[in-house]
Coordinates of C-alpha atoms in Angstrom, one line a residue:
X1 CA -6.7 -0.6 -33.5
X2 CA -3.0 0.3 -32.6
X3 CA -0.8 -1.9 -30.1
X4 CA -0.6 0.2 -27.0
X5 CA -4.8 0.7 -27.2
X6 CA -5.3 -3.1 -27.5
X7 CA -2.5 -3.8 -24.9
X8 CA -3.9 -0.9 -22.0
X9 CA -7.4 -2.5 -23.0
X10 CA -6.4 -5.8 -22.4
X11 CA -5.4 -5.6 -18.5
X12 CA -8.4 -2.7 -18.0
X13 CA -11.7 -4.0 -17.1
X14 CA -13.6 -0.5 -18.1
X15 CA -12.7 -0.1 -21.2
X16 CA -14.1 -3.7 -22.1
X17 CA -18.0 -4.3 -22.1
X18 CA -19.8 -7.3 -22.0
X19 CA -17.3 -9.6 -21.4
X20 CA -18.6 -13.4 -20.1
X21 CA -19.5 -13.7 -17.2
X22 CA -18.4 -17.6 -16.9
X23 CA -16.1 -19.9 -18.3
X24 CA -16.2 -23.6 -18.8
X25 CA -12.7 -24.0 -17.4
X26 CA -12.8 -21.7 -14.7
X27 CA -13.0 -24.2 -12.1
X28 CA -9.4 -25.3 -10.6
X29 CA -8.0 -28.9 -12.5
X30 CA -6.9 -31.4 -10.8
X31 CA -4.2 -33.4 -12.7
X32 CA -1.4 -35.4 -12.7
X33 CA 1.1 -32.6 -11.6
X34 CA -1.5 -31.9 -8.4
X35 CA -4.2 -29.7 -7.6
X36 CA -2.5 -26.3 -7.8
X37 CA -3.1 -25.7 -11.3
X38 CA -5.9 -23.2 -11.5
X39 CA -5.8 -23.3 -15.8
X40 CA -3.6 -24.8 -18.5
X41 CA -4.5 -23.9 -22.3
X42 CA -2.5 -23.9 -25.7
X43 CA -3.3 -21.1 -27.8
X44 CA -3.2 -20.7 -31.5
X45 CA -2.6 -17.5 -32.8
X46 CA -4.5 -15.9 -30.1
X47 CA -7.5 -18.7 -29.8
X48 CA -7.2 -21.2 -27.0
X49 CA -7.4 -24.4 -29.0
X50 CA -7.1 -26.9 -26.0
X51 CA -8.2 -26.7 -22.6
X52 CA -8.2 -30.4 -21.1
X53 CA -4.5 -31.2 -21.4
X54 CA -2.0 -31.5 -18.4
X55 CA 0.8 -29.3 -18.9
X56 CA 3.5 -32.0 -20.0
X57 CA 0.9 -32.7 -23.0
X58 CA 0.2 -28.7 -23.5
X59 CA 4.5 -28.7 -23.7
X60 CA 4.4 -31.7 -25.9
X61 CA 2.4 -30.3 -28.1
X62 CA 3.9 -26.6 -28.2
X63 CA 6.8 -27.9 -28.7
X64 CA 5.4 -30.0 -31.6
X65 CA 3.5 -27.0 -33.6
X66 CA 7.0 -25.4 -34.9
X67 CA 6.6 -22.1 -32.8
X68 CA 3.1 -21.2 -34.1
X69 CA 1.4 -22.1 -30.3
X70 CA 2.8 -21.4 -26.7
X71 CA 0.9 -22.2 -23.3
X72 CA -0.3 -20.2 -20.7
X73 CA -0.1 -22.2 -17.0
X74 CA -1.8 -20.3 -14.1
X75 CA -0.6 -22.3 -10.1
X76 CA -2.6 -20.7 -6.8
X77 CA 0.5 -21.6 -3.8
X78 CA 1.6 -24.8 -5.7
X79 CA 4.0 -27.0 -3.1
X80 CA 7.2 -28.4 -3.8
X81 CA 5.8 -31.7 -4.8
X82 CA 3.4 -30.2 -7.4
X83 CA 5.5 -28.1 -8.4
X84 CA 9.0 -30.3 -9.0
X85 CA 7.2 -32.1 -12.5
X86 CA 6.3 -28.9 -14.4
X87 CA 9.5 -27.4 -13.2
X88 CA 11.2 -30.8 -14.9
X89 CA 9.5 -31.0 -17.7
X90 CA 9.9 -27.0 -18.6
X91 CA 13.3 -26.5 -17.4
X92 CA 13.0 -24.3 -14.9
X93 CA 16.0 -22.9 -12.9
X94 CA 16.0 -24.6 -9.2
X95 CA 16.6 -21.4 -7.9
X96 CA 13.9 -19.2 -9.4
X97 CA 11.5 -22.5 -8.6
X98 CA 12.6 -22.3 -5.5
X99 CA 11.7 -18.9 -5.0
X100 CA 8.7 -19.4 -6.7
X101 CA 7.4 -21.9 -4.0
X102 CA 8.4 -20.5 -0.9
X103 CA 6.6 -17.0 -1.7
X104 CA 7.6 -13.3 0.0
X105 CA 10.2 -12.6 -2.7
X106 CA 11.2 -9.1 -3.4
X107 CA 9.9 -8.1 -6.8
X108 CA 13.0 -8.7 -9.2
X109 CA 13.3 -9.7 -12.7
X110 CA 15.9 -12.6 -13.4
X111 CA 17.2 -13.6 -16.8
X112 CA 18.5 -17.5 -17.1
X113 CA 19.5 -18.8 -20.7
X114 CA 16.2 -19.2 -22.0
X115 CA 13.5 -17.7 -20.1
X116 CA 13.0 -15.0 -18.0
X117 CA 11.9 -14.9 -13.8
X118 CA 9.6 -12.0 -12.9
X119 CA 8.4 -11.7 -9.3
X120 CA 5.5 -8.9 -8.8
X121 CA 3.9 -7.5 -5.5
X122 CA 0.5 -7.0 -5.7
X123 CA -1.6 -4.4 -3.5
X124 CA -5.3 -4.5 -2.3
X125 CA -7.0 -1.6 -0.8
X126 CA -8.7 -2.8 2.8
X127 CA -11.7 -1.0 3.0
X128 CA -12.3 0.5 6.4
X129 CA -14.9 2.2 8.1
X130 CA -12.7 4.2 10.1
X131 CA -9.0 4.2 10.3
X132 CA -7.4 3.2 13.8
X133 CA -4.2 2.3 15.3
X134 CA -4.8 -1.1 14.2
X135 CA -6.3 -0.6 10.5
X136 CA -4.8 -2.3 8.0
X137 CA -4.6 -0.5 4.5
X138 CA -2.9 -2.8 2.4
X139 CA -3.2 -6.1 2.1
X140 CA -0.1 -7.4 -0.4
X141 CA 0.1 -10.7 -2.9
X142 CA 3.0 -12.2 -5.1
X143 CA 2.5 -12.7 -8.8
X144 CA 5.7 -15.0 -10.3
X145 CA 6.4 -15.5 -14.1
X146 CA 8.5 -17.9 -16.1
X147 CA 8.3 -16.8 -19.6
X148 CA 10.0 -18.5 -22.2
X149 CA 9.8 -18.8 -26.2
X150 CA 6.9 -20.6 -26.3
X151 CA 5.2 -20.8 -22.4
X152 CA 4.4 -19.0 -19.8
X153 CA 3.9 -19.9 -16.3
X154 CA 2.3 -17.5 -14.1
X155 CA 2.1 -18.2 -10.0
X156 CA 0.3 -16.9 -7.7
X157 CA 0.6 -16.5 -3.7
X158 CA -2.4 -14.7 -1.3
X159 CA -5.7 -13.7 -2.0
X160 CA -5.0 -11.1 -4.1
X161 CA -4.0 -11.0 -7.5
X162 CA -6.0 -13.1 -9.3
X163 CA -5.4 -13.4 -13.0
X164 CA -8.4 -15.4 -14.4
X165 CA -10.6 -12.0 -15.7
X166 CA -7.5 -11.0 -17.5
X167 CA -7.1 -13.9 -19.2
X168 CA -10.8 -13.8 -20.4
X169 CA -10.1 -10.5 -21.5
X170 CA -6.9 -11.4 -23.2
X171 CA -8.7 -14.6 -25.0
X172 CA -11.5 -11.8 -26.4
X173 CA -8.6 -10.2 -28.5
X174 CA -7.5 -12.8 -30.6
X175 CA -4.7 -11.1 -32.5
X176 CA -2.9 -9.1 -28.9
X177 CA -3.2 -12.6 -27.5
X178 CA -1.5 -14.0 -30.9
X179 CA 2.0 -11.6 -29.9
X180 CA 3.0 -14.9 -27.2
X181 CA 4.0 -15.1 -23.7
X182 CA 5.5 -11.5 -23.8
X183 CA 2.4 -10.0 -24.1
X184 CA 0.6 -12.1 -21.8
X185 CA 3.9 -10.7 -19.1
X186 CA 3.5 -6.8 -20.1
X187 CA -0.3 -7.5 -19.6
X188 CA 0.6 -8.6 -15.8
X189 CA 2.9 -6.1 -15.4
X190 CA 0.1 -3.6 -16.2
X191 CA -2.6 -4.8 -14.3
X192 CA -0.3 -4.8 -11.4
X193 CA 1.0 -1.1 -11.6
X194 CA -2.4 -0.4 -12.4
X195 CA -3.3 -1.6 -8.8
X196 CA -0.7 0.5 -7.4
X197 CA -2.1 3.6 -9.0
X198 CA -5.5 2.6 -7.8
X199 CA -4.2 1.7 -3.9
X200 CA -2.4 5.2 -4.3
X201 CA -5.4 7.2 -4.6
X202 CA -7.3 5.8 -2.0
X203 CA -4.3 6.1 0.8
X204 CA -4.1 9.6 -0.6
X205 CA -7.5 10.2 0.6
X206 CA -6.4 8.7 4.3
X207 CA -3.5 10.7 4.2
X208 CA -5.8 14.0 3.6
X209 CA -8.4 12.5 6.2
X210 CA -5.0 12.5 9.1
X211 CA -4.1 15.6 8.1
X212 CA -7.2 17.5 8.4
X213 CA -7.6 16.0 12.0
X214 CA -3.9 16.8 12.8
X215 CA -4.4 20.3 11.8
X216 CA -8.1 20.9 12.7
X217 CA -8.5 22.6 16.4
X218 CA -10.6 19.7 17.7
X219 CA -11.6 16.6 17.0
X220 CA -14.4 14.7 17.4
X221 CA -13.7 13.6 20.7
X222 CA -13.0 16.7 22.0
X223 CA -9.0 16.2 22.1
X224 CA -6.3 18.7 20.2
X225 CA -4.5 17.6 17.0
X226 CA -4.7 13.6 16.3
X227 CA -4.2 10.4 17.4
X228 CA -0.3 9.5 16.8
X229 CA -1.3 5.7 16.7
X230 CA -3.1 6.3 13.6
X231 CA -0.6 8.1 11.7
X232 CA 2.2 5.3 13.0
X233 CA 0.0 2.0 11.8
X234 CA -0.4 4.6 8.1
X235 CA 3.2 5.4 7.6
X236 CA 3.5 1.2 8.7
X237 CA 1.3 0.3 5.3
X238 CA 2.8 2.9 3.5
X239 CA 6.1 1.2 4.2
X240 CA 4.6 -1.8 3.1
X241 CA 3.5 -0.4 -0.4
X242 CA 7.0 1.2 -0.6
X243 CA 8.2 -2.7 -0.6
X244 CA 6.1 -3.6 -3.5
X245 CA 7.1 -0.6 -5.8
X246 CA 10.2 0.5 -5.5
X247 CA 11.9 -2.7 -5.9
X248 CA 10.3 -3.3 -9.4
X249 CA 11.6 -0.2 -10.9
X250 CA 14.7 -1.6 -11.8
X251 CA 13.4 -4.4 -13.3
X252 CA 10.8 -2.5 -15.5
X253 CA 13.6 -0.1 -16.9
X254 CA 15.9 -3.2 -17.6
X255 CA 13.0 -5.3 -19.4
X256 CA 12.0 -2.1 -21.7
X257 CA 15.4 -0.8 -22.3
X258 CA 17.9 -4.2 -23.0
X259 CA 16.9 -6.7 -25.8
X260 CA 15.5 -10.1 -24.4
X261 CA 15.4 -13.1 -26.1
X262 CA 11.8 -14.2 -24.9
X263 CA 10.6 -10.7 -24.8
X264 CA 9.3 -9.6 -28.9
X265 CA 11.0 -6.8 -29.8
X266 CA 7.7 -4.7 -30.6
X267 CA 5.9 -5.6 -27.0
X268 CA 9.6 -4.3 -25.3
X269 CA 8.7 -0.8 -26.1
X270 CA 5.5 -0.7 -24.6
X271 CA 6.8 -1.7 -21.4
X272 CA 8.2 1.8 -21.1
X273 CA 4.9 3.3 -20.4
X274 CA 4.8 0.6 -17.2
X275 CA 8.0 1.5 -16.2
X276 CA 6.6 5.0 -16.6
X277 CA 3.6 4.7 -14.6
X278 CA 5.2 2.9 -12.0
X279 CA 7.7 5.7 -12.0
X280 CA 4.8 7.8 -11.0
X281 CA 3.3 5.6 -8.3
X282 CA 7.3 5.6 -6.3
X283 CA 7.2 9.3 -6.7
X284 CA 4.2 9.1 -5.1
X285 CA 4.7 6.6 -2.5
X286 CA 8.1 8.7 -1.3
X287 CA 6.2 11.7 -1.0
X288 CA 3.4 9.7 1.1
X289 CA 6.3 9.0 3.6
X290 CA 7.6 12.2 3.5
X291 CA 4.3 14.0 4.5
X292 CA 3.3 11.6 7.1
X293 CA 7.0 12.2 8.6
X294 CA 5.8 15.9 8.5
X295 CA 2.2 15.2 9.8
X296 CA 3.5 13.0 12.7
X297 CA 6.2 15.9 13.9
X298 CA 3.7 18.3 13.6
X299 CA 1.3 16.2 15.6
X300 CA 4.1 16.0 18.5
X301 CA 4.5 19.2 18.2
X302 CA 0.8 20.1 18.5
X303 CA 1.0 17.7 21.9
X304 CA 3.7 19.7 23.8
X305 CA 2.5 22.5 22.5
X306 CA -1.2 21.5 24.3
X307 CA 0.7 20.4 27.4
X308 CA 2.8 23.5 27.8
X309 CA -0.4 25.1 27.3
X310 CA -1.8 23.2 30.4
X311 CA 0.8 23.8 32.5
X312 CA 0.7 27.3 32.0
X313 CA -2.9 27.8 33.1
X314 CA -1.7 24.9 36.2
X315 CA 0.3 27.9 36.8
X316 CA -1.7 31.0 37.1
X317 CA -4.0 29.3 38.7
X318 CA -1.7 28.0 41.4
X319 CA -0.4 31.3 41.6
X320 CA -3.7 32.8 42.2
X321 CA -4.5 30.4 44.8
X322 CA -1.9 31.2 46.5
X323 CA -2.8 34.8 47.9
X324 CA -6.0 33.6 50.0
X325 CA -3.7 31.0 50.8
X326 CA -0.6 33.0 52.2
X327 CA -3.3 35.7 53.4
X328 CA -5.3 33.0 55.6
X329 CA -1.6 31.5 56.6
X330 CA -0.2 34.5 58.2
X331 CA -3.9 35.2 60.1
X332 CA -4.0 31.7 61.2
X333 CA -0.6 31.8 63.2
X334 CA -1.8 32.1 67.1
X335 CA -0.8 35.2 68.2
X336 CA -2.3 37.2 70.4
X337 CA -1.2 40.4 69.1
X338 CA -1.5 41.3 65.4
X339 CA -2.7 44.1 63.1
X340 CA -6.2 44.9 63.1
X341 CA -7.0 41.8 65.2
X342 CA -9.4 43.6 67.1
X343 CA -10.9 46.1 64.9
X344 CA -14.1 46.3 63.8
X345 CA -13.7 46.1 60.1
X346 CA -10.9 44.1 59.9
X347 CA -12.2 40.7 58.4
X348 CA -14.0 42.4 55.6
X349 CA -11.1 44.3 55.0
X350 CA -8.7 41.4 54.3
X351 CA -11.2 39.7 52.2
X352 CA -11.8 42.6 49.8
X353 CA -7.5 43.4 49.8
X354 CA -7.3 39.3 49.1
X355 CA -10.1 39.8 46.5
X356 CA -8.7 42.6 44.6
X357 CA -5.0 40.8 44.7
X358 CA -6.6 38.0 42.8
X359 CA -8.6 39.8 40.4
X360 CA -5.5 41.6 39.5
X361 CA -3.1 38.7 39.0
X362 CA -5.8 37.2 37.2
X363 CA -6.3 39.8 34.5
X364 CA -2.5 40.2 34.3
X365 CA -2.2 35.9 33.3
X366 CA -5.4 36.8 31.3
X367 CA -3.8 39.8 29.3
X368 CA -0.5 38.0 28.8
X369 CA -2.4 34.7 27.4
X370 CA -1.9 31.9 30.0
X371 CA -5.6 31.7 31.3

């Protein structure tokens, strides 16, 4: 099996049958650096050989195998205080802990003497029934990595994002798993552009739903073009996605393109085809903004369009209105002597003359489109 088919299988869930469905140390650990730490393993060329240690013993012993093991450390929203020991003990940068604590970081990758800081947005597609003014699309997460030589240290803010399955998968291919923390990092980094390529689609399909409605006659309700609130609150989560991609293209150019110490030299290379895809999912996300700019001046449009519309028939129909109107001012005045006041036919004559006046302007707003 070649590289890049064992790393695109690695971080995609289809392609890998019968995979278990339970783990004995899927539960979250409690230990000595506090409750945030959701899994600590060593592994051995590819095979986790210890899963009960706290991660100053995993380091310990790492550190004691000569370079043939590294650890993997996975933290859900760890807190200062359970944080500050693993951050000692691995010699993390305070500022990249820092950020790693206090969450909503903008994806970037940071490169300090010995390991490398990579922040990642991930993006959940809300399922809705119906999109409103108040729907929300996408809901976003944070993946952060330290990676070093010989550990890597993955954490993880919001409900979204979660890495255990991968991991399983990962640990069911022994010799990817045996390439270190670098290919445990492009395996993230693929999983979450994966996400965006996913989320992409299925906004794609809103954006097709809005559009139909803008540029249908009717909609369901009976009203012309659509509702502007629900085009505002889409181009709002496509903003929102917009965040999470376009930031991390950088990043993904600079960690396939420049040499890295922690990064192996033949996992670099296959970081080009996530820079690529990601590539794809920005191109996509720009033209999402572009065409909901369109779609939302079109759908003003559409509105004083409809209301000039109104106020043209308001019009005519005044203007009809007014005949009878003018007709029954002028023979309402209390004179005693006007025209035909006293002639037999009179009355039915006006009527038919006020008759035929507004059956002819009518026709003449009818023929000229504004009733």
């Amino acid at each position: 099996m070649s590289m890049i088919r064992d790393l695109r299988a690695a971080v995609r869930p289809s392609l890998r049958k019968g995979s278990r469905s339970a783990y004995p140390y899927e539960n979250t650990r409690t230990d000595a650096a506090g409750t945030a730490v959701v899994d600590c393993a060593v592994y051995r060329d590819g095979r986790r050989v210890d899963a009960n240690l706290s991660p100053d013993e995993a380091l310990r012993r790492v550190r004691a195998s000569g370079g043939h093991e590294f650890v993997w450390i996975g933290l859900h929203e760890p807190t200062e205080r359970e944080f500050s020991g693993i951050a000692t003990e691995y010699g993390l940068h305070p500022l990249a802990v820092e950020d790693a604590v206090q969450a909503h970081q903008r994806p970037k990758l940071e490169r300090y003497d010995d390991s490398v800081f990579t922040v990642f947005k991930t993006i959940h597609y809300v399922e809705h029934a119906e999109l409103t003014a108040t729907s929300e699309v996408v809901e976003t997460g944070e993946v952060m990595c330290f990676t070093g030589r010989d550990y890597i240290i993955t954490v993880r803010h919001g409900g979204q994002g979660s890495l255990r399955a991968l991991r399983h998968r990962m640990e069911d291919d022994a010799e990817l798993l045996s390439k270190g923390p670098s290919v445990v990092l492009h395996a993230i980094a693929d999983q979450t552009v994966d996400g965006y390529l996913a989320v992409a689609d299925a906004v794609q399909d809103d954006i097709d739903e809005v559009e139909i409605e803008v540029f249908s006659n009717t909609t369901g309700t009976g009203r012309r073009g659509g509702d502007a609130g629900r085009i505002y609150q889409l181009k709002r989560e496509v903003l929102e996605f917009k965040r999470a991609v376009s930031p991390l293209l950088r990043p993904m150019q600079l960690v396939s393109e420049r040499p890295m110490q922690v990064i192996d030299p033949e996992i670099q290379k296959y970081f080009r085809d996530v820079a690529d895809h990601l590539t794809r999912v920005n191109e996509q996300v720009l033209a999402f903004d572009d065409l909901l700019n369109s779609i939302l001046q079109a759908n003003l449009a559409q509105a004083t369009v409809a209301q000039n519309e109104d106020m043209r028939k308001i019009t005519s129909w005044a203007a009809i209105f007014a005949v009878p109107t003018m007709i029954a001012g002028i023979y309402g005045m209390n004179f005693k002597y006007m025209p035909e006041l006293g002639w037999k036919y009179g009355y039915p004559t006006v009527m038919a003359v006020t008759v035929t006046i507004c059956v002819a302007i009518y026709r003449g707003f009818k023929r000229n489109g504004w009733l």
